[in-house]
């Protein structure tokens, strides 16, 4: 890897053209400029699915940067001359449901041999085809906070699969191609492959930030249907899978698989020698992840504001507020995040809010796992919420969670190895090739 100095923080954010991904880029810029020394530069790699969206995102990010600089100038005239060169914006292309494009992005970045300090695996789809209006109305009228935090009225497009991966990409197509579930591929597997391929650019200090959801509940995921082919909650299933993978990343029982997925960088070959995986969620945010008519859009907006006003801690509503947990996961000094994970166990870091919309980062319970290492212990700063159907975690549930974690790691690794065989090795500049 090229030594490009510790003065550049290089971060890749996927799905950056809208919603939380765009807001994450904006807030990373703002918080980086406000908290990091003047000697440091942020190299922000933002991904979109096509060049047109990439160009528009660059325009929008520059607009945001100019606003931030104007505000800084108003406080300290002329300071923008120092701040502006500290932000380097660069668009990259990837479609996470098309594995060859993921491989192409990995090849592009590997060829440069520049260290990656952080990635935010934000891109995702919900896979909903609409909502059951009658059920939504009933659920909202009978339990507003529950209905808008763990919605059961969204209609899932069951069984959606990606387009064939291998046709026309010049790959070694000697195996029949099995289907890949679309929501699983865009939300989890695409990022999983990208993480593995980019591993040579990562160090033990690299932070891999995953975006989960409050709705990642235990009964949304079926261990016998990893990809959610048959699931009527494919989105929630993909988020529960994310929780299982990240929470059990450090456990001794998953190491036989984790070791192959992300080979250790240091000599000890333990979890401290690997990049850090951090689980976050944004709370509930009004974005285009769910397509609503204008009428339903405003009805939903009203419902989620009311949910906040009556005390829900998760209704962050705007993307800039919601993305705080992901930004914190990238920028927080080790003493404010990683040391807590070492002391209290891995956590799910969510963006929480008070009734006035003041956001903060809070540990969130992962049902079956709890808040951290010790069952029943709720570390300071956590937010506790109870939903209808909530079951207090027991020793047996924790064991089941850990066993499920081991199993999903094994199955994800099997799938990765299969797909790598189909897609072939990564060739760099037609000369080097990377065996992973
Ligand atoms: N909104 C919420 O309340 C909420 C709550 C919990 C978690 N989240 C999570 O937050 C993340 C961002 O969601 P959002 O609410 O901001 O939704 P959004 O506004 O729809 O943004 C999703 C982004 O992901 C991109 N994307 C989708 N499929 C992709 C693919 N196959 N390859 C590459 N990029 C792809 C989209 O690009 P295109 O524009 O090209 O489609 C878009 O940039 C998701 O992981 C979501 O699950 C959201």
Short mmCIF file of C-alpha atoms and ligand atoms in Angstrom, two decimals:
data_model
loop_
_atom_site.label_atom_id
_atom_site.label_comp_id
_atom_site.label_asym_id
_atom_site.label_seq_id
_atom_site.Cartn_x
_atom_site.Cartn_y
_atom_site.Cartn_z
CA UNK A 1 0.00 0.00 0.00
CA UNK A 2 1.26 3.49 -0.81
CA UNK A 3 2.11 5.60 2.23
CA UNK A 4 0.02 8.70 1.72
CA UNK A 5 0.37 9.91 5.27
CA UNK A 6 -1.94 9.96 8.23
CA UNK A 7 -3.06 13.47 7.28
CA UNK A 8 -5.59 12.21 4.79
CA UNK A 9 -8.77 10.57 6.03
CA UNK A 10 -10.17 8.57 3.12
CA UNK A 11 -13.82 7.51 3.43
CA UNK A 12 -16.10 5.75 0.95
CA UNK A 13 -19.88 6.24 1.24
CA UNK A 14 -22.26 4.16 -0.91
CA UNK A 15 -25.65 5.37 -2.13
CA UNK A 16 -24.59 9.00 -1.79
CA UNK A 17 -26.97 10.70 -4.23
CA UNK A 18 -29.96 10.91 -1.92
CA UNK A 19 -31.39 10.57 1.57
CA UNK A 20 -29.09 9.40 4.33
CA UNK A 21 -26.10 8.75 2.05
CA UNK A 22 -26.03 12.34 0.79
CA UNK A 23 -26.59 13.67 4.30
CA UNK A 24 -23.75 11.47 5.61
CA UNK A 25 -21.38 13.05 3.09
CA UNK A 26 -22.54 16.57 4.08
CA UNK A 27 -22.26 15.92 7.78
CA UNK A 28 -18.88 14.21 7.40
CA UNK A 29 -17.63 17.38 5.71
CA UNK A 30 -19.07 19.63 8.42
CA UNK A 31 -17.92 17.59 11.41
CA UNK A 32 -14.52 16.91 9.87
CA UNK A 33 -13.86 20.61 9.31
CA UNK A 34 -15.12 21.47 12.79
CA UNK A 35 -13.24 18.82 14.76
CA UNK A 36 -10.09 17.73 12.93
CA UNK A 37 -6.78 19.65 12.90
CA UNK A 38 -6.07 22.06 10.05
CA UNK A 39 -3.34 19.71 8.82
CA UNK A 40 -5.87 17.01 7.92
CA UNK A 41 -7.70 16.48 4.64
CA UNK A 42 -10.89 14.52 4.03
CA UNK A 43 -10.88 12.53 0.78
CA UNK A 44 -14.52 11.66 0.36
CA UNK A 45 -15.32 8.96 -2.18
CA UNK A 46 -19.05 8.92 -2.80
CA UNK A 47 -20.74 6.26 -4.88
CA UNK A 48 -23.71 6.50 -7.21
CA UNK A 49 -25.14 4.08 -9.75
CA UNK A 50 -24.44 6.20 -12.83
CA UNK A 51 -22.39 9.16 -14.00
CA UNK A 52 -25.35 11.55 -14.25
CA UNK A 53 -26.25 10.98 -10.60
CA UNK A 54 -22.56 11.29 -9.77
CA UNK A 55 -22.30 14.72 -11.47
CA UNK A 56 -25.45 15.96 -9.77
CA UNK A 57 -24.20 14.70 -6.39
CA UNK A 58 -20.91 16.56 -6.88
CA UNK A 59 -22.84 19.78 -7.63
CA UNK A 60 -25.00 19.27 -4.53
CA UNK A 61 -22.05 18.43 -2.28
CA UNK A 62 -20.17 21.50 -3.52
CA UNK A 63 -23.26 23.64 -2.83
CA UNK A 64 -23.34 22.26 0.70
CA UNK A 65 -19.61 22.84 1.16
CA UNK A 66 -19.96 26.47 0.02
CA UNK A 67 -22.74 27.04 2.59
CA UNK A 68 -20.54 25.57 5.32
CA UNK A 69 -17.63 27.78 4.23
CA UNK A 70 -19.84 30.90 4.17
CA UNK A 71 -20.97 30.17 7.73
CA UNK A 72 -17.34 29.68 8.80
CA UNK A 73 -16.34 32.95 7.11
CA UNK A 74 -19.10 34.78 8.95
CA UNK A 75 -17.48 33.68 12.23
CA UNK A 76 -13.85 34.03 11.14
CA UNK A 77 -13.40 36.14 7.97
CA UNK A 78 -11.17 34.43 5.40
CA UNK A 79 -11.07 31.02 7.13
CA UNK A 80 -12.61 29.35 4.04
CA UNK A 81 -9.27 29.77 2.25
CA UNK A 82 -7.83 27.28 4.75
CA UNK A 83 -10.87 25.02 4.97
CA UNK A 84 -11.80 24.51 1.31
CA UNK A 85 -8.61 22.68 0.21
CA UNK A 86 -9.11 20.24 3.10
CA UNK A 87 -12.08 18.62 1.36
CA UNK A 88 -11.49 16.47 -1.72
CA UNK A 89 -14.62 15.07 -3.34
CA UNK A 90 -14.52 12.19 -5.79
CA UNK A 91 -17.37 10.21 -7.31
CA UNK A 92 -17.16 6.48 -8.03
CA UNK A 93 -19.68 4.15 -9.65
CA UNK A 94 -21.16 0.93 -8.36
CA UNK A 95 -24.45 -0.93 -8.51
CA UNK A 96 -24.56 -3.33 -5.60
CA UNK A 97 -26.96 -5.67 -7.36
CA UNK A 98 -24.41 -6.10 -10.18
CA UNK A 99 -21.40 -7.97 -8.84
CA UNK A 100 -19.18 -7.20 -11.87
CA UNK A 101 -19.55 -3.45 -11.13
CA UNK A 102 -18.50 -4.10 -7.52
CA UNK A 103 -15.47 -5.96 -8.78
CA UNK A 104 -14.69 -3.09 -11.16
CA UNK A 105 -14.83 -0.54 -8.32
CA UNK A 106 -12.59 -2.77 -6.18
CA UNK A 107 -10.13 -3.07 -9.07
CA UNK A 108 -10.11 0.71 -9.57
CA UNK A 109 -9.37 1.40 -5.90
CA UNK A 110 -6.90 -1.47 -5.45
CA UNK A 111 -4.87 -0.21 -8.42
CA UNK A 112 -4.28 3.07 -6.58
CA UNK A 113 -3.06 1.33 -3.44
CA UNK A 114 -4.39 4.11 -1.20
CA UNK A 115 -5.39 3.29 2.36
CA UNK A 116 -9.11 3.32 3.20
CA UNK A 117 -9.82 4.71 6.67
CA UNK A 118 -13.55 4.22 6.65
CA UNK A 119 -16.47 2.96 4.61
CA UNK A 120 -20.15 3.63 5.16
CA UNK A 121 -22.23 0.83 3.66
CA UNK A 122 -25.33 2.97 3.30
CA UNK A 123 -26.86 2.08 -0.09
CA UNK A 124 -29.98 0.01 0.12
CA UNK A 125 -33.47 -0.67 -1.10
CA UNK A 126 -36.60 -1.63 0.75
CA UNK A 127 -38.22 -3.86 -1.87
CA UNK A 128 -41.70 -2.65 -0.97
CA UNK A 129 -44.32 -2.41 -3.70
CA UNK A 130 -46.76 -0.29 -1.70
CA UNK A 131 -48.63 -0.12 1.55
CA UNK A 132 -51.82 -1.55 2.92
CA UNK A 133 -53.63 1.72 3.60
CA UNK A 134 -56.38 0.22 5.75
CA UNK A 135 -53.92 -1.65 7.97
CA UNK A 136 -51.64 1.39 8.13
CA UNK A 137 -54.53 3.58 9.31
CA UNK A 138 -55.61 1.03 11.90
CA UNK A 139 -52.06 0.41 13.20
CA UNK A 140 -51.32 4.13 13.41
CA UNK A 141 -54.59 4.93 15.21
CA UNK A 142 -54.15 2.08 17.70
CA UNK A 143 -50.40 2.39 18.36
CA UNK A 144 -48.71 5.26 16.58
CA UNK A 145 -45.14 4.81 17.86
CA UNK A 146 -45.12 1.03 17.41
CA UNK A 147 -46.68 1.30 13.92
CA UNK A 148 -44.17 3.87 12.68
CA UNK A 149 -41.13 2.25 14.30
CA UNK A 150 -41.84 -1.37 13.34
CA UNK A 151 -44.25 -1.01 10.39
CA UNK A 152 -46.14 -4.13 9.39
CA UNK A 153 -48.31 -2.50 6.72
CA UNK A 154 -45.70 -2.21 3.96
CA UNK A 155 -46.19 -4.71 1.15
CA UNK A 156 -43.07 -6.63 0.19
CA UNK A 157 -42.41 -7.65 -3.40
CA UNK A 158 -41.70 -11.26 -2.39
CA UNK A 159 -39.02 -13.20 -4.29
CA UNK A 160 -37.40 -10.35 -6.26
CA UNK A 161 -34.04 -11.42 -7.70
CA UNK A 162 -31.23 -9.52 -9.40
CA UNK A 163 -30.67 -9.61 -13.14
CA UNK A 164 -28.22 -12.37 -14.22
CA UNK A 165 -24.73 -11.38 -13.09
CA UNK A 166 -22.46 -12.95 -15.64
CA UNK A 167 -23.92 -12.31 -19.09
CA UNK A 168 -21.67 -10.06 -21.17
CA UNK A 169 -19.05 -9.29 -18.55
CA UNK A 170 -16.25 -11.47 -19.90
CA UNK A 171 -16.18 -13.65 -16.81
CA UNK A 172 -15.29 -17.33 -16.63
CA UNK A 173 -18.81 -18.62 -16.80
CA UNK A 174 -18.34 -22.33 -16.27
CA UNK A 175 -20.88 -22.71 -13.48
CA UNK A 176 -24.64 -22.43 -13.69
CA UNK A 177 -25.70 -19.16 -12.10
CA UNK A 178 -28.03 -19.39 -9.10
CA UNK A 179 -30.37 -16.47 -8.37
CA UNK A 180 -29.44 -13.74 -5.90
CA UNK A 181 -32.20 -12.07 -3.91
CA UNK A 182 -32.34 -8.39 -4.82
CA UNK A 183 -32.81 -6.80 -1.40
CA UNK A 184 -30.22 -9.12 0.15
CA UNK A 185 -27.74 -8.31 -2.61
CA UNK A 186 -28.07 -4.53 -2.50
CA UNK A 187 -28.27 -4.23 1.29
CA UNK A 188 -25.84 -6.93 2.47
CA UNK A 189 -24.12 -9.20 -0.02
CA UNK A 190 -22.89 -6.49 -2.42
CA UNK A 191 -21.27 -4.65 0.46
CA UNK A 192 -19.95 -7.93 1.86
CA UNK A 193 -18.16 -8.70 -1.43
CA UNK A 194 -16.84 -5.14 -1.66
CA UNK A 195 -15.47 -5.33 1.89
CA UNK A 196 -13.64 -8.55 1.08
CA UNK A 197 -12.21 -7.23 -2.17
CA UNK A 198 -11.09 -3.95 -0.61
CA UNK A 199 -9.47 -5.68 2.39
CA UNK A 200 -5.90 -5.06 1.09
CA UNK A 201 -6.54 -1.30 1.46
CA UNK A 202 -7.71 -1.61 5.06
CA UNK A 203 -5.77 -1.51 8.31
CA UNK A 204 -6.80 -2.47 11.85
CA UNK A 205 -7.88 1.19 12.27
CA UNK A 206 -10.23 1.09 9.27
CA UNK A 207 -13.88 1.43 10.26
CA UNK A 208 -16.48 -0.52 8.32
CA UNK A 209 -19.81 1.08 9.15
CA UNK A 210 -23.00 -0.85 8.44
CA UNK A 211 -26.46 0.73 8.42
CA UNK A 212 -29.15 -1.29 10.12
CA UNK A 213 -32.62 -0.36 11.29
CA UNK A 214 -34.80 -0.34 14.39
CA UNK A 215 -37.04 -2.81 12.54
CA UNK A 216 -34.40 -5.57 12.43
CA UNK A 217 -36.40 -7.83 14.73
CA UNK A 218 -35.71 -11.52 15.43
CA UNK A 219 -38.85 -12.92 13.83
CA UNK A 220 -38.15 -11.03 10.59
CA UNK A 221 -35.26 -13.35 9.74
CA UNK A 222 -35.39 -17.04 8.91
CA UNK A 223 -32.09 -18.91 9.23
CA UNK A 224 -33.23 -21.33 6.53
CA UNK A 225 -33.74 -18.47 4.08
CA UNK A 226 -30.53 -16.40 4.37
CA UNK A 227 -31.31 -14.31 1.28
CA UNK A 228 -34.97 -13.79 2.13
CA UNK A 229 -36.26 -15.34 -1.12
CA UNK A 230 -39.50 -16.37 0.57
CA UNK A 231 -39.67 -13.55 3.07
CA UNK A 232 -42.56 -11.13 3.27
CA UNK A 233 -40.18 -8.87 5.21
CA UNK A 234 -37.13 -9.07 2.94
CA UNK A 235 -35.89 -5.61 3.99
CA UNK A 236 -36.13 -6.30 7.71
CA UNK A 237 -34.60 -9.75 7.10
CA UNK A 238 -31.55 -8.11 5.44
CA UNK A 239 -31.17 -5.72 8.38
CA UNK A 240 -31.43 -8.52 10.97
CA UNK A 241 -28.77 -10.38 8.99
CA UNK A 242 -26.59 -7.26 9.18
CA UNK A 243 -27.06 -7.20 12.97
CA UNK A 244 -26.11 -10.87 13.25
CA UNK A 245 -22.97 -10.43 11.15
CA UNK A 246 -21.64 -7.33 12.88
CA UNK A 247 -22.52 -8.25 16.46
CA UNK A 248 -20.79 -11.63 16.19
CA UNK A 249 -17.80 -10.40 14.13
CA UNK A 250 -15.47 -10.51 17.14
CA UNK A 251 -16.65 -13.77 18.70
CA UNK A 252 -14.21 -16.70 18.82
CA UNK A 253 -16.88 -18.95 17.27
CA UNK A 254 -17.05 -16.91 14.03
CA UNK A 255 -13.28 -16.46 13.60
CA UNK A 256 -12.77 -19.46 11.26
CA UNK A 257 -14.99 -17.58 8.75
CA UNK A 258 -14.05 -13.99 9.60
CA UNK A 259 -10.36 -14.87 9.12
CA UNK A 260 -10.97 -15.90 5.52
CA UNK A 261 -13.24 -12.95 4.86
CA UNK A 262 -10.82 -10.30 6.19
CA UNK A 263 -7.31 -11.65 6.67
CA UNK A 264 -5.53 -10.09 9.66
CA UNK A 265 -3.22 -7.20 8.89
CA UNK A 266 -0.99 -7.52 11.98
CA UNK A 267 0.90 -10.44 13.42
CA UNK A 268 -1.42 -11.54 16.20
CA UNK A 269 -4.20 -12.70 13.86
CA UNK A 270 -6.88 -11.73 16.34
CA UNK A 271 -9.78 -9.29 16.16
CA UNK A 272 -7.56 -6.28 16.98
CA UNK A 273 -5.56 -7.01 13.84
CA UNK A 274 -8.60 -6.62 11.60
CA UNK A 275 -10.61 -3.58 10.51
CA UNK A 276 -13.33 -2.58 12.97
CA UNK A 277 -16.93 -3.37 12.08
CA UNK A 278 -19.43 -0.93 13.54
CA UNK A 279 -23.21 -1.30 13.52
CA UNK A 280 -25.38 1.83 13.33
CA UNK A 281 -28.92 2.86 12.52
CA UNK A 282 -30.40 6.29 11.70
CA UNK A 283 -33.70 6.00 13.57
CA UNK A 284 -36.75 6.68 11.39
CA UNK A 285 -36.17 9.16 8.57
CA UNK A 286 -38.46 10.42 5.82
CA UNK A 287 -36.59 9.59 2.58
CA UNK A 288 -37.36 8.20 -0.85
CA UNK A 289 -36.68 4.63 0.33
CA UNK A 290 -40.43 4.26 0.38
CA UNK A 291 -42.34 5.67 -2.58
CA UNK A 292 -45.46 7.49 -1.39
CA UNK A 293 -48.10 9.59 -3.10
CA UNK A 294 -47.96 13.26 -2.00
CA UNK A 295 -50.96 12.67 0.24
CA UNK A 296 -49.39 9.66 1.99
CA UNK A 297 -46.04 11.50 2.14
CA UNK A 298 -47.50 14.32 4.23
CA UNK A 299 -49.65 11.93 6.28
CA UNK A 300 -46.57 9.89 7.11
CA UNK A 301 -44.59 13.04 7.91
CA UNK A 302 -47.30 14.17 10.31
CA UNK A 303 -47.45 10.71 11.92
CA UNK A 304 -43.70 10.55 12.52
CA UNK A 305 -43.59 14.09 13.98
CA UNK A 306 -46.43 13.21 16.33
CA UNK A 307 -44.55 10.01 17.29
CA UNK A 308 -41.54 12.17 18.23
CA UNK A 309 -43.67 14.68 20.15
CA UNK A 310 -45.25 11.93 22.24
CA UNK A 311 -41.82 10.66 23.23
CA UNK A 312 -40.41 8.25 20.62
CA UNK A 313 -36.61 8.43 20.82
CA UNK A 314 -36.10 7.10 17.29
CA UNK A 315 -38.04 9.53 15.09
CA UNK A 316 -35.10 11.57 13.81
CA UNK A 317 -37.11 12.39 10.64
CA UNK A 318 -34.53 14.41 8.67
CA UNK A 319 -31.57 12.76 6.97
CA UNK A 320 -29.03 15.22 8.40
CA UNK A 321 -30.08 14.32 11.93
CA UNK A 322 -30.49 10.60 11.19
CA UNK A 323 -27.01 10.17 9.74
CA UNK A 324 -25.33 11.28 12.98
CA UNK A 325 -24.63 7.71 14.17
CA UNK A 326 -22.85 6.80 10.92
CA UNK A 327 -20.79 10.00 10.96
CA UNK A 328 -19.93 9.43 14.61
CA UNK A 329 -18.87 5.85 13.78
CA UNK A 330 -16.35 7.24 11.27
CA UNK A 331 -15.06 10.30 13.13
CA UNK A 332 -15.35 9.59 16.87
CA UNK A 333 -11.99 9.24 18.60
CA UNK A 334 -11.32 5.66 19.82
CA UNK A 335 -11.95 6.77 23.42
CA UNK A 336 -15.54 7.69 22.54
CA UNK A 337 -16.46 4.56 20.60
CA UNK A 338 -13.99 1.71 20.14
CA UNK A 339 -12.84 1.78 23.77
CA UNK A 340 -16.49 1.51 24.83
CA UNK A 341 -16.91 -1.51 22.58
CA UNK A 342 -13.80 -3.08 24.11
CA UNK A 343 -15.12 -2.41 27.62
CA UNK A 344 -18.86 -3.03 27.22
CA UNK A 345 -19.00 -5.27 24.15
CA UNK A 346 -20.18 -4.53 20.63
CA UNK A 347 -23.18 -2.25 20.39
CA UNK A 348 -25.70 -1.03 17.86
CA UNK A 349 -25.19 2.74 17.70
CA UNK A 350 -28.39 4.51 16.77
CA UNK A 351 -29.35 8.13 16.25
CA UNK A 352 -31.82 9.08 18.93
CA UNK A 353 -33.70 12.32 19.42
CA UNK A 354 -35.59 14.22 22.12
CA UNK A 355 -39.00 15.81 21.50
CA UNK A 356 -37.36 18.99 20.23
CA UNK A 357 -35.34 17.10 17.62
CA UNK A 358 -31.98 17.35 19.40
CA UNK A 359 -30.11 14.30 18.15
CA UNK A 360 -27.52 12.18 19.93
CA UNK A 361 -25.93 8.76 19.51
CA UNK A 362 -27.24 6.00 21.75
CA UNK A 363 -26.71 2.28 22.14
CA UNK A 364 -29.79 0.38 20.99
CA UNK A 365 -30.87 -3.06 22.08
CA UNK A 366 -30.43 -5.88 19.57
CA UNK A 367 -33.13 -8.34 20.57
CA UNK A 368 -31.61 -11.66 21.55
CA UNK A 369 -28.19 -10.06 22.04
CA UNK A 370 -28.94 -7.20 24.41
CA UNK A 371 -26.99 -3.96 24.63
CA UNK A 372 -23.44 -5.27 24.83
CA UNK A 373 -21.22 -7.99 26.20
CA UNK A 374 -23.12 -8.84 29.35
CA UNK A 375 -26.70 -9.92 29.27
CA UNK A 376 -28.90 -7.63 31.36
CA UNK A 377 -26.30 -4.84 31.56
CA UNK A 378 -27.40 -1.57 29.99
CA UNK A 379 -24.35 0.68 29.51
CA UNK A 380 -24.73 4.41 30.26
CA UNK A 381 -26.07 6.37 27.31
CA UNK A 382 -28.21 3.52 25.96
CA UNK A 383 -31.83 4.07 24.99
CA UNK A 384 -34.32 1.43 26.12
CA UNK A 385 -37.57 0.97 24.26
CA UNK A 386 -40.16 -1.76 24.58
CA UNK A 387 -42.40 -2.81 21.75
CA UNK A 388 -45.44 -5.07 21.74
CA UNK A 389 -44.07 -8.62 21.50
CA UNK A 390 -40.71 -7.69 23.06
CA UNK A 391 -39.05 -10.58 24.87
CA UNK A 392 -36.44 -9.87 27.52
CA UNK A 393 -33.23 -11.60 26.43
CA UNK A 394 -32.34 -14.76 28.31
CA UNK A 395 -29.15 -16.81 28.37
CA UNK A 396 -30.73 -19.23 25.89
CA UNK A 397 -31.72 -16.43 23.52
CA UNK A 398 -28.20 -15.05 23.64
CA UNK A 399 -26.77 -18.49 22.85
CA UNK A 400 -29.21 -18.84 19.96
CA UNK A 401 -28.16 -15.42 18.65
CA UNK A 402 -24.49 -16.36 18.78
CA UNK A 403 -25.15 -19.69 17.10
CA UNK A 404 -27.18 -17.92 14.40
CA UNK A 405 -24.24 -15.51 13.97
CA UNK A 406 -21.84 -18.39 13.43
CA UNK A 407 -24.18 -19.97 10.91
CA UNK A 408 -24.74 -16.81 8.86
CA UNK A 409 -20.99 -16.14 8.76
CA UNK A 410 -20.44 -19.67 7.46
CA UNK A 411 -23.15 -19.32 4.80
CA UNK A 412 -22.04 -15.85 3.71
CA UNK A 413 -18.50 -17.13 3.29
CA UNK A 414 -19.70 -20.12 1.26
CA UNK A 415 -21.67 -17.77 -0.99
CA UNK A 416 -18.71 -15.41 -1.37
CA UNK A 417 -16.33 -18.20 -2.37
CA UNK A 418 -18.85 -19.57 -4.88
CA UNK A 419 -19.36 -16.15 -6.47
CA UNK A 420 -15.66 -15.32 -6.54
CA UNK A 421 -15.08 -18.52 -8.50
CA UNK A 422 -17.73 -17.48 -11.00
CA UNK A 423 -16.50 -13.91 -11.32
CA UNK A 424 -12.79 -14.71 -11.58
CA UNK A 425 -9.72 -13.02 -10.09
CA UNK A 426 -9.28 -9.28 -9.91
CA UNK A 427 -6.75 -8.21 -12.53
CA UNK A 428 -5.02 -4.92 -11.87
CA UNK A 429 -3.70 -2.94 -14.87
CA UNK A 430 -3.73 -6.20 -16.83
CA UNK A 431 -0.55 -7.18 -14.96
CA UNK A 432 -0.91 -7.80 -11.24
CA UNK A 433 -3.75 -9.89 -10.08
CA UNK A 434 -5.11 -10.05 -6.61
CA UNK A 435 -5.95 -13.41 -5.10
CA UNK A 436 -8.58 -13.03 -2.40
N1 LIG B 1 -35.10 6.04 5.92
C1 LIG B 1 -35.13 5.37 7.07
O1 LIG B 1 -35.97 5.59 7.95
C2 LIG B 1 -34.11 4.31 7.34
C3 LIG B 1 -34.17 3.65 8.57
C4 LIG B 1 -33.24 2.67 8.85
C5 LIG B 1 -32.26 2.37 7.93
N2 LIG B 1 -32.21 3.03 6.75
C6 LIG B 1 -31.15 2.66 5.80
O2 LIG B 1 -30.46 3.80 5.37
C7 LIG B 1 -29.87 3.55 4.09
C8 LIG B 1 -30.19 4.70 3.15
O3 LIG B 1 -31.59 4.72 2.95
P1 LIG B 1 -32.40 6.06 2.66
O4 LIG B 1 -33.56 6.07 3.58
O5 LIG B 1 -31.52 7.24 2.61
O6 LIG B 1 -32.99 5.72 1.21
P2 LIG B 1 -32.82 6.43 -0.21
O7 LIG B 1 -33.03 7.90 -0.10
O8 LIG B 1 -33.71 5.66 -1.12
O9 LIG B 1 -31.30 6.17 -0.58
C9 LIG B 1 -30.83 4.92 -0.95
C10 LIG B 1 -29.54 5.11 -1.70
O10 LIG B 1 -29.02 3.81 -2.01
C11 LIG B 1 -28.79 3.76 -3.41
N3 LIG B 1 -28.96 2.41 -3.91
C12 LIG B 1 -30.08 1.66 -3.86
N4 LIG B 1 -29.85 0.47 -4.45
C13 LIG B 1 -28.57 0.49 -4.87
C14 LIG B 1 -27.76 -0.43 -5.56
N5 LIG B 1 -28.20 -1.61 -5.96
N6 LIG B 1 -26.49 -0.09 -5.84
C15 LIG B 1 -26.01 1.11 -5.46
N7 LIG B 1 -26.73 2.03 -4.82
C16 LIG B 1 -28.01 1.73 -4.53
C17 LIG B 1 -29.79 4.72 -4.03
O11 LIG B 1 -29.38 5.06 -5.32
P3 LIG B 1 -30.47 5.33 -6.51
O12 LIG B 1 -30.94 6.72 -6.30
O13 LIG B 1 -29.67 5.14 -7.74
O14 LIG B 1 -31.55 4.31 -6.34
C18 LIG B 1 -29.71 5.85 -3.03
O15 LIG B 1 -28.59 6.63 -3.27
C19 LIG B 1 -30.44 2.21 3.64
O16 LIG B 1 -29.50 1.20 3.91
C20 LIG B 1 -31.65 2.03 4.53
O17 LIG B 1 -31.97 0.68 4.72
C21 LIG B 1 -33.12 3.99 6.42
#
